[in-house]
């Protein structure tokens, strides 16, 4: 349910393709098992409810990879988040909530949303995208933050990361580890059946 492309009160239907798609496969929040669905999700649906046949909200739509492959945050996680948010507001313990050490928390980022290309995902993408590269694995770049290191380095949505600094990339976890442990990334990608190598410099965020 949602308002795709400014069209209000729109409902699309589909099935749940996988009830527990590991977040490590998607390059998203590491402690969520996402719901994979083939219900159509467009701009305006993201953030809207995923509802079962009994009218119960089972998830919150969050990500579309391509037609027929979308993901939602399970409602149980959303309830837990809201409960903790209420506790945070009530207690005003910001540093405890975010688990930060003052002045010492440093993380690196390159600004991409990813999807690990498992065999079943590759099969589905090849059925839906005529020019999908012939690959046995890797990580699909789903979205890129404008102005981020990945954006400035030349990465584009739809690129498939197959190597970083000469090491094979099999999952989004491999990308996370490379970003955390390297000051410069030599990223080998597949783009429209071409192989390219780009340089991306991770940024440190507090």
GROMACS .gro file of C-alpha atoms in nm:
model
  206
    1UNK     CA    1   0.000   0.000   0.000
    2UNK     CA    2   0.120   0.353  -0.072
    3UNK     CA    3   0.117   0.646  -0.311
    4UNK     CA    4   0.351   0.558  -0.602
    5UNK     CA    5   0.434   0.837  -0.845
    6UNK     CA    6   0.196   1.071  -0.657
    7UNK     CA    7  -0.102   0.838  -0.716
    8UNK     CA    8  -0.283   0.818  -0.383
    9UNK     CA    9  -0.438   0.510  -0.220
   10UNK     CA   10  -0.269   0.248  -0.438
   11UNK     CA   11  -0.258  -0.123  -0.356
   12UNK     CA   12  -0.047  -0.386  -0.534
   13UNK     CA   13  -0.052  -0.761  -0.478
   14UNK     CA   14   0.212  -1.032  -0.475
   15UNK     CA   15   0.357  -1.322  -0.283
   16UNK     CA   16   0.630  -1.353  -0.022
   17UNK     CA   17   0.927  -1.503  -0.206
   18UNK     CA   18   1.144  -1.542   0.106
   19UNK     CA   19   1.034  -1.467   0.464
   20UNK     CA   20   1.386  -1.428   0.604
   21UNK     CA   21   1.634  -1.276   0.361
   22UNK     CA   22   1.949  -1.213   0.563
   23UNK     CA   23   2.039  -0.845   0.583
   24UNK     CA   24   2.404  -0.936   0.525
   25UNK     CA   25   2.299  -1.045   0.174
   26UNK     CA   26   2.150  -0.702   0.106
   27UNK     CA   27   2.418  -0.478   0.251
   28UNK     CA   28   2.160  -0.325   0.482
   29UNK     CA   29   2.113  -0.310   0.857
   30UNK     CA   30   2.301  -0.613   0.988
   31UNK     CA   31   2.050  -0.731   1.249
   32UNK     CA   32   1.733  -0.764   1.037
   33UNK     CA   33   1.598  -1.055   0.834
   34UNK     CA   34   1.407  -0.885   0.551
   35UNK     CA   35   1.092  -1.010   0.381
   36UNK     CA   36   1.137  -1.059   0.006
   37UNK     CA   37   0.823  -1.004  -0.203
   38UNK     CA   38   0.731  -0.978  -0.569
   39UNK     CA   39   0.463  -0.716  -0.498
   40UNK     CA   40   0.527  -0.404  -0.707
   41UNK     CA   41   0.702  -0.129  -0.509
   42UNK     CA   42   0.768   0.210  -0.669
   43UNK     CA   43   0.855   0.559  -0.544
   44UNK     CA   44   0.586   0.635  -0.286
   45UNK     CA   45   0.540   0.275  -0.170
   46UNK     CA   46   0.864   0.270   0.026
   47UNK     CA   47   0.770   0.314   0.390
   48UNK     CA   48   0.417   0.191   0.328
   49UNK     CA   49   0.276  -0.126   0.486
   50UNK     CA   50   0.307  -0.479   0.352
   51UNK     CA   51  -0.028  -0.639   0.438
   52UNK     CA   52  -0.136  -1.005   0.441
   53UNK     CA   53  -0.474  -1.138   0.322
   54UNK     CA   54  -0.621  -1.089   0.670
   55UNK     CA   55  -0.544  -0.717   0.657
   56UNK     CA   56  -0.261  -0.746   0.910
   57UNK     CA   57   0.053  -0.538   0.860
   58UNK     CA   58   0.345  -0.781   0.836
   59UNK     CA   59   0.617  -0.546   0.715
   60UNK     CA   60   0.724  -0.198   0.603
   61UNK     CA   61   0.825  -0.171   0.237
   62UNK     CA   62   1.179  -0.040   0.211
   63UNK     CA   63   1.368  -0.141  -0.105
   64UNK     CA   64   1.302  -0.230  -0.469
   65UNK     CA   65   1.580  -0.400  -0.667
   66UNK     CA   66   1.388  -0.456  -0.990
   67UNK     CA   67   1.034  -0.552  -1.092
   68UNK     CA   68   0.941  -0.856  -0.886
   69UNK     CA   69   1.222  -0.831  -0.631
   70UNK     CA   70   1.153  -0.601  -0.335
   71UNK     CA   71   1.215  -0.611   0.039
   72UNK     CA   72   1.029  -0.510   0.354
   73UNK     CA   73   1.127  -0.470   0.720
   74UNK     CA   74   0.938  -0.727   0.934
   75UNK     CA   75   0.675  -0.567   1.158
   76UNK     CA   76   0.821  -0.731   1.471
   77UNK     CA   77   1.143  -0.538   1.420
   78UNK     CA   78   0.950  -0.215   1.364
   79UNK     CA   79   0.762  -0.269   1.692
   80UNK     CA   80   1.088  -0.331   1.877
   81UNK     CA   81   1.239  -0.017   1.725
   82UNK     CA   82   0.940   0.196   1.830
   83UNK     CA   83   0.953   0.057   2.182
   84UNK     CA   84   1.322   0.137   2.214
   85UNK     CA   85   1.267   0.480   2.061
   86UNK     CA   86   1.002   0.555   2.324
   87UNK     CA   87   1.243   0.444   2.596
   88UNK     CA   88   1.514   0.664   2.446
   89UNK     CA   89   1.291   0.969   2.443
   90UNK     CA   90   1.174   0.902   2.797
   91UNK     CA   91   1.519   0.851   2.943
   92UNK     CA   92   1.708   1.092   2.718
   93UNK     CA   93   2.006   0.859   2.709
   94UNK     CA   94   2.124   0.939   2.360
   95UNK     CA   95   2.475   0.804   2.394
   96UNK     CA   96   2.357   0.478   2.546
   97UNK     CA   97   2.094   0.433   2.269
   98UNK     CA   98   2.344   0.476   1.987
   99UNK     CA   99   2.622   0.295   2.178
  100UNK     CA  100   2.876   0.568   2.107
  101UNK     CA  101   3.192   0.655   2.297
  102UNK     CA  102   3.233   1.029   2.302
  103UNK     CA  103   3.484   1.141   2.044
  104UNK     CA  104   3.605   0.786   1.971
  105UNK     CA  105   3.342   0.632   1.743
  106UNK     CA  106   3.473   0.625   1.388
  107UNK     CA  107   3.323   0.439   1.095
  108UNK     CA  108   3.401   0.432   0.726
  109UNK     CA  109   3.146   0.447   0.450
  110UNK     CA  110   3.128   0.468   0.071
  111UNK     CA  111   2.757   0.538   0.035
  112UNK     CA  112   2.595   0.242  -0.140
  113UNK     CA  113   2.304   0.004  -0.084
  114UNK     CA  114   2.396  -0.350  -0.186
  115UNK     CA  115   2.248  -0.689  -0.263
  116UNK     CA  116   2.444  -1.014  -0.244
  117UNK     CA  117   2.392  -1.207  -0.568
  118UNK     CA  118   2.296  -1.557  -0.462
  119UNK     CA  119   2.213  -1.811  -0.737
  120UNK     CA  120   1.836  -1.772  -0.688
  121UNK     CA  121   1.859  -1.392  -0.704
  122UNK     CA  122   2.074  -1.410  -1.020
  123UNK     CA  123   1.819  -1.638  -1.185
  124UNK     CA  124   1.536  -1.398  -1.104
  125UNK     CA  125   1.731  -1.095  -1.228
  126UNK     CA  126   1.822  -1.267  -1.556
  127UNK     CA  127   1.454  -1.344  -1.613
  128UNK     CA  128   1.362  -0.978  -1.565
  129UNK     CA  129   1.663  -0.792  -1.711
  130UNK     CA  130   1.756  -0.887  -2.068
  131UNK     CA  131   2.111  -0.749  -2.057
  132UNK     CA  132   2.199  -0.873  -1.707
  133UNK     CA  133   2.571  -0.969  -1.699
  134UNK     CA  134   2.672  -1.334  -1.705
  135UNK     CA  135   2.803  -1.374  -1.351
  136UNK     CA  136   2.800  -1.648  -1.091
  137UNK     CA  137   2.809  -1.413  -0.793
  138UNK     CA  138   2.922  -1.078  -0.662
  139UNK     CA  139   2.736  -0.784  -0.509
  140UNK     CA  140   2.482  -0.570  -0.694
  141UNK     CA  141   2.494  -0.194  -0.631
  142UNK     CA  142   2.129  -0.105  -0.580
  143UNK     CA  143   2.153   0.265  -0.491
  144UNK     CA  144   2.421   0.530  -0.440
  145UNK     CA  145   2.415   0.841  -0.224
  146UNK     CA  146   2.482   1.152  -0.432
  147UNK     CA  147   2.813   1.311  -0.330
  148UNK     CA  148   2.935   0.997  -0.152
  149UNK     CA  149   3.276   0.834  -0.212
  150UNK     CA  150   3.112   0.572  -0.435
  151UNK     CA  151   2.938   0.845  -0.637
  152UNK     CA  152   3.260   1.044  -0.674
  153UNK     CA  153   3.452   0.728  -0.767
  154UNK     CA  154   3.220   0.654  -1.060
  155UNK     CA  155   3.008   0.366  -0.927
  156UNK     CA  156   2.655   0.351  -1.068
  157UNK     CA  157   2.335   0.170  -0.967
  158UNK     CA  158   2.326  -0.165  -1.144
  159UNK     CA  159   2.703  -0.221  -1.124
  160UNK     CA  160   2.811  -0.563  -0.997
  161UNK     CA  161   3.113  -0.566  -0.768
  162UNK     CA  162   3.323  -0.878  -0.829
  163UNK     CA  163   3.660  -0.784  -0.676
  164UNK     CA  164   3.805  -0.532  -0.431
  165UNK     CA  165   4.181  -0.481  -0.412
  166UNK     CA  166   4.228  -0.803  -0.606
  167UNK     CA  167   4.018  -1.019  -0.371
  168UNK     CA  168   3.699  -1.186  -0.492
  169UNK     CA  169   3.376  -1.040  -0.355
  170UNK     CA  170   3.114  -1.301  -0.271
  171UNK     CA  171   2.885  -1.109  -0.036
  172UNK     CA  172   2.804  -0.766   0.103
  173UNK     CA  173   3.005  -0.864   0.411
  174UNK     CA  174   3.318  -0.873   0.194
  175UNK     CA  175   3.249  -0.513   0.091
  176UNK     CA  176   3.195  -0.406   0.452
  177UNK     CA  177   3.524  -0.564   0.556
  178UNK     CA  178   3.715  -0.405   0.268
  179UNK     CA  179   3.575  -0.061   0.351
  180UNK     CA  180   3.662  -0.099   0.720
  181UNK     CA  181   4.017  -0.221   0.656
  182UNK     CA  182   4.131  -0.016   0.357
  183UNK     CA  183   4.204   0.351   0.294
  184UNK     CA  184   4.169   0.305  -0.083
  185UNK     CA  185   3.954   0.057  -0.275
  186UNK     CA  186   4.033  -0.070  -0.624
  187UNK     CA  187   3.689  -0.201  -0.720
  188UNK     CA  188   3.640  -0.430  -1.020
  189UNK     CA  189   3.283  -0.420  -1.152
  190UNK     CA  190   3.065  -0.556  -1.429
  191UNK     CA  191   2.865  -0.288  -1.609
  192UNK     CA  192   2.655  -0.374  -1.914
  193UNK     CA  193   2.870  -0.684  -1.970
  194UNK     CA  194   3.191  -0.476  -1.955
  195UNK     CA  195   3.458  -0.516  -1.686
  196UNK     CA  196   3.581  -0.190  -1.531
  197UNK     CA  197   3.808  -0.100  -1.239
  198UNK     CA  198   3.733   0.209  -1.030
  199UNK     CA  199   3.905   0.369  -0.732
  200UNK     CA  200   3.695   0.467  -0.431
  201UNK     CA  201   3.829   0.638  -0.118
  202UNK     CA  202   3.616   0.561   0.192
  203UNK     CA  203   3.526   0.851   0.419
  204UNK     CA  204   3.549   0.845   0.797
  205UNK     CA  205   3.234   0.950   0.980
  206UNK     CA  206   3.203   1.017   1.352
   0.00000   0.00000   0.00000
